[in-house]
XYZ file of C-alpha atoms in Angstrom:
313
model
C 0.000 0.000 0.000
C 1.310 3.471 -0.901
C 2.035 5.530 2.208
C 0.776 9.068 2.696
C 3.349 11.708 1.660
C 5.210 13.204 4.587
C 4.250 16.813 5.361
C 6.983 19.340 4.660
C 7.514 22.853 5.957
C 7.774 24.392 2.502
C 8.325 27.932 3.768
C 11.293 26.990 5.932
C 12.633 24.864 3.083
C 12.465 27.781 0.622
C 14.209 30.104 3.030
C 17.023 27.595 3.488
C 17.397 27.101 -0.276
C 17.515 30.868 -0.871
C 20.293 31.162 1.705
C 22.185 28.232 0.178
C 22.210 29.705 -3.345
C 22.639 33.356 -2.352
C 26.321 33.347 -3.258
C 25.616 32.098 -6.774
C 22.956 34.776 -7.245
C 25.376 37.506 -6.168
C 28.376 36.365 -8.189
C 28.474 38.325 -11.428
C 30.259 35.500 -13.197
C 27.689 32.823 -12.340
C 25.486 33.665 -15.316
C 24.357 36.420 -17.654
C 20.906 37.491 -18.873
C 19.947 36.647 -22.461
C 21.851 39.228 -24.478
C 20.272 38.524 -27.878
C 16.876 39.884 -26.742
C 17.543 43.502 -25.695
C 14.483 43.686 -23.423
C 15.866 40.749 -21.403
C 19.495 41.859 -21.392
C 18.670 44.782 -19.086
C 17.268 42.605 -16.250
C 19.343 42.571 -13.038
C 20.952 39.080 -12.851
C 20.979 39.258 -9.033
C 17.232 38.847 -8.761
C 16.023 35.561 -7.259
C 12.598 34.178 -6.461
C 11.169 30.732 -5.817
C 7.659 29.421 -5.210
C 6.073 26.074 -4.421
C 2.390 25.311 -5.040
C 1.034 22.127 -3.532
C -1.706 20.203 -5.298
C -4.493 21.917 -3.339
C -3.292 25.372 -4.462
C -1.498 26.593 -1.351
C 1.523 28.662 -2.426
C 4.749 29.369 -0.569
C 7.452 31.745 -1.721
C 10.749 33.424 -1.044
C 12.643 36.370 -2.521
C 11.206 37.858 -5.731
C 8.544 35.151 -5.981
C 5.766 37.625 -6.808
C 7.780 39.660 -9.334
C 6.562 39.134 -12.930
C 9.229 38.171 -15.459
C 9.323 37.099 -19.099
C 8.266 33.447 -19.302
C 9.828 32.834 -22.733
C 10.138 29.082 -23.468
C 8.284 28.015 -20.317
C 5.059 28.763 -22.203
C 5.899 25.905 -24.587
C 4.669 23.447 -21.935
C 1.279 25.106 -21.684
C 0.919 25.458 -25.474
C 1.690 21.743 -25.816
C -0.918 20.839 -23.183
C -3.583 22.964 -24.898
C -2.763 21.588 -28.346
C -3.058 18.021 -27.050
C -6.248 18.819 -25.137
C -7.858 20.441 -28.183
C -6.513 18.254 -30.971
C -5.294 14.974 -29.529
C -2.333 12.781 -30.380
C -2.276 13.622 -34.098
C 0.100 16.414 -33.070
C 2.845 13.801 -32.710
C 2.750 13.185 -36.471
C 4.362 16.623 -36.854
C 6.825 16.792 -33.962
C 8.943 14.164 -32.219
C 9.626 13.366 -28.583
C 13.395 12.841 -28.583
C 16.165 15.032 -27.123
C 17.833 17.079 -29.842
C 21.405 17.286 -28.567
C 21.638 20.635 -30.364
C 20.958 24.250 -29.305
C 17.293 25.214 -29.006
C 17.320 27.344 -32.178
C 19.321 24.958 -34.368
C 18.458 24.384 -38.028
C 20.804 21.431 -38.412
C 18.504 18.448 -37.836
C 15.487 19.717 -39.748
C 16.859 19.083 -43.218
C 17.855 15.460 -42.811
C 14.705 14.740 -40.749
C 12.387 16.161 -43.415
C 11.153 19.186 -41.500
C 9.976 17.241 -38.413
C 11.453 18.786 -35.240
C 12.911 16.464 -32.617
C 10.664 17.644 -29.750
C 8.095 20.325 -28.833
C 10.473 22.323 -26.627
C 13.148 23.334 -29.113
C 12.073 26.400 -31.084
C 11.232 24.484 -34.263
C 9.015 22.088 -32.317
C 7.331 24.890 -30.406
C 6.546 26.639 -33.699
C 4.828 23.455 -34.908
C 2.811 23.280 -31.668
C 1.790 26.954 -31.922
C 0.850 26.422 -35.571
C -1.360 23.522 -34.529
C -2.914 25.559 -31.714
C -3.567 28.435 -34.113
C -5.414 26.066 -36.464
C -7.456 24.620 -33.596
C -8.372 27.899 -31.875
C -7.950 30.729 -34.408
C -6.018 32.808 -31.843
C -3.219 30.775 -30.263
C -1.568 33.458 -28.130
C -4.822 34.824 -26.674
C -6.133 31.329 -25.919
C -2.892 30.532 -24.135
C -2.991 33.750 -22.107
C -6.580 33.099 -21.041
C -5.704 29.542 -20.018
C -2.798 30.810 -17.896
C -5.031 33.446 -16.263
C -7.521 30.762 -15.286
C -4.993 28.239 -13.993
C -2.934 30.800 -12.058
C -6.005 32.560 -10.687
C -4.489 35.862 -11.823
C -6.742 37.711 -14.319
C -4.150 40.501 -14.625
C -1.621 38.379 -16.530
C -0.603 40.125 -19.745
C 1.784 40.222 -22.669
C 4.876 42.420 -22.478
C 4.736 44.402 -25.725
C 8.365 45.517 -25.452
C 9.581 41.918 -25.240
C 7.299 40.807 -28.091
C 8.620 43.600 -30.315
C 12.177 42.718 -29.321
C 11.550 39.071 -30.182
C 10.127 40.057 -33.552
C 12.953 42.452 -34.401
C 15.565 39.792 -33.622
C 13.542 36.786 -34.771
C 15.219 35.952 -38.074
C 16.327 32.507 -36.915
C 12.781 31.599 -35.850
C 11.478 32.866 -39.176
C 14.029 30.692 -40.981
C 12.906 27.647 -38.962
C 9.246 28.300 -39.745
C 9.740 28.853 -43.479
C 11.980 25.806 -43.710
C 9.335 23.585 -42.072
C 6.644 25.157 -44.253
C 8.633 24.046 -47.296
C 8.112 20.462 -46.078
C 4.390 21.032 -45.497
C 4.776 20.899 -41.714
C 3.360 24.402 -41.124
C -0.225 25.117 -42.174
C -0.786 28.774 -41.224
C 0.877 31.737 -42.967
C 4.350 32.038 -41.462
C 3.985 35.751 -40.522
C 0.799 34.906 -38.587
C 2.489 31.998 -36.842
C 5.520 34.086 -35.883
C 3.343 36.846 -34.462
C 1.516 34.412 -32.162
C 4.756 32.677 -31.213
C 6.510 35.924 -30.259
C 3.531 37.120 -28.215
C 3.277 33.704 -26.554
C 6.902 33.962 -25.405
C 6.310 37.519 -24.151
C 3.757 36.618 -21.459
C 4.838 37.934 -18.042
C 4.248 35.807 -14.949
C 5.671 35.486 -11.460
C 7.009 32.348 -9.790
C 3.706 32.110 -7.887
C 1.686 32.401 -11.105
C 3.710 29.739 -12.892
C 3.753 27.289 -9.992
C -0.035 27.532 -9.771
C -0.563 27.358 -13.531
C 1.498 24.169 -13.855
C -0.404 22.303 -11.147
C -2.361 20.241 -13.694
C 0.889 18.366 -14.364
C 1.186 17.438 -10.672
C -2.560 16.713 -10.503
C -2.384 14.099 -13.290
C -4.218 16.300 -15.802
C -6.800 18.005 -13.568
C -7.243 21.763 -13.900
C -7.518 24.202 -11.009
C -11.339 24.000 -11.113
C -11.275 20.199 -10.935
C -12.176 19.621 -14.593
C -9.957 17.379 -16.686
C -7.599 19.017 -19.197
C -5.570 15.907 -20.020
C -5.873 12.212 -19.381
C -3.605 10.831 -16.689
C -1.527 9.245 -19.445
C -1.183 12.521 -21.383
C -0.036 14.381 -18.255
C 2.507 11.630 -17.567
C 3.809 11.925 -21.127
C 4.204 15.707 -20.983
C 6.166 15.292 -17.757
C 8.323 12.669 -19.476
C 9.113 14.983 -22.409
C 9.901 17.776 -19.946
C 12.390 15.511 -18.178
C 14.173 14.486 -21.381
C 13.864 17.692 -23.429
C 12.813 20.590 -21.173
C 16.156 22.260 -20.520
C 17.515 22.571 -24.058
C 20.627 20.502 -24.701
C 21.372 20.221 -20.962
C 18.444 17.904 -20.164
C 20.718 15.033 -19.131
C 22.608 17.243 -16.707
C 19.319 18.611 -15.311
C 17.914 15.101 -14.818
C 21.182 14.076 -13.142
C 21.279 17.048 -10.773
C 17.577 17.698 -10.135
C 15.672 14.543 -11.053
C 12.356 16.238 -11.872
C 10.470 17.117 -15.053
C 11.352 20.747 -15.778
C 11.064 23.471 -18.386
C 13.337 26.473 -18.524
C 13.167 29.782 -20.354
C 15.813 32.336 -21.274
C 14.018 34.860 -19.075
C 15.657 32.947 -16.203
C 12.659 30.940 -15.040
C 12.368 27.181 -14.549
C 9.181 25.256 -13.751
C 9.495 21.780 -12.196
C 6.940 19.136 -11.258
C 6.729 16.609 -8.445
C 3.838 14.437 -9.713
C 1.113 13.994 -7.131
C 2.769 16.420 -4.745
C 3.571 19.961 -5.909
C 4.944 22.249 -8.602
C 7.859 24.655 -8.290
C 9.038 27.729 -10.119
C 12.365 29.448 -9.629
C 13.572 32.651 -11.286
C 17.075 34.045 -11.533
C 18.050 35.793 -14.801
C 21.739 34.803 -14.871
C 21.995 32.059 -17.522
C 24.635 29.471 -18.329
C 25.910 28.925 -21.875
C 22.961 26.623 -22.657
C 20.309 29.136 -21.644
C 19.378 27.789 -18.205
C 19.348 29.782 -14.968
C 22.511 29.022 -12.983
C 21.015 29.763 -9.570
C 17.675 28.271 -10.637
C 19.162 24.849 -11.361
C 21.181 25.029 -8.127
C 18.029 25.856 -6.137
C 16.073 22.965 -7.623
C 18.996 20.636 -6.942
C 18.945 21.750 -3.307
C 15.176 21.135 -3.156
C 15.437 17.519 -4.298
C 18.525 16.880 -2.175
C 16.955 18.271 1.008
C 13.533 16.640 0.525
C 14.385 13.416 -1.283
C 11.531 14.225 -3.678
C 12.310 13.261 -7.268
C 10.928 10.912 -9.897
C 13.796 8.481 -9.249
């Protein structure tokens, strides 16, 4: 018989983790904000916040846990969940589920794999997912924003227009990916329309508290905040599996080794992680390593699993 999970003092745990990683947050050389998106480059890399939401919706936080930041690639998880909920498993005919081993914006694999991206969390794969969501809903970015408002319980969530414009102005690589996949028939909407929704999707601002709450359906085996079912238990399990193997760019093996949880990072410095059946976490610290993951964020999640013994292994 499965035993009841042991109660944890999440607030005391967060305060200890924040103290443990404080030196990494303060060290200028421990990571740098994303320089290729000007609106992100200006963010102070010494910011740090972390939140935990348990499955019943109680939230605990430390540091800048209520400070909104640019979610960037973290939204790929929610877009994938919506696309699967609305359109089912036919999505997987257009995007794979394997780690890429290449940078998140790489063009290399697409040509010899006939325009089918390796997974939904590299940029090419996320473009395919957003394209699918646009076909299913007619307004992918707005549908995603409304979903996040409902799941986080925060109706004030919004797009950051400055970040979206910055993404668009420096989005030539994403445009190249989209047009290349369109040449193989793997994109169905006009590429300019797709890119607009993709850039706005990545420009949603949320706090650690918002993201931890919004991701709870992955810890609740597919159940939304209102108790309705978004995904089957199997679909939620599979999204968590793809997060574990593909969610932190080409450092997913290192993340699984150090943290041992399904996670999804973004170049805004945020990382969402899931303890199935127990809780969701979000950590934010804008200083990134060379692979685009938050240095202090990964360290904080590693401390969480080490101190609690909670992981999927």
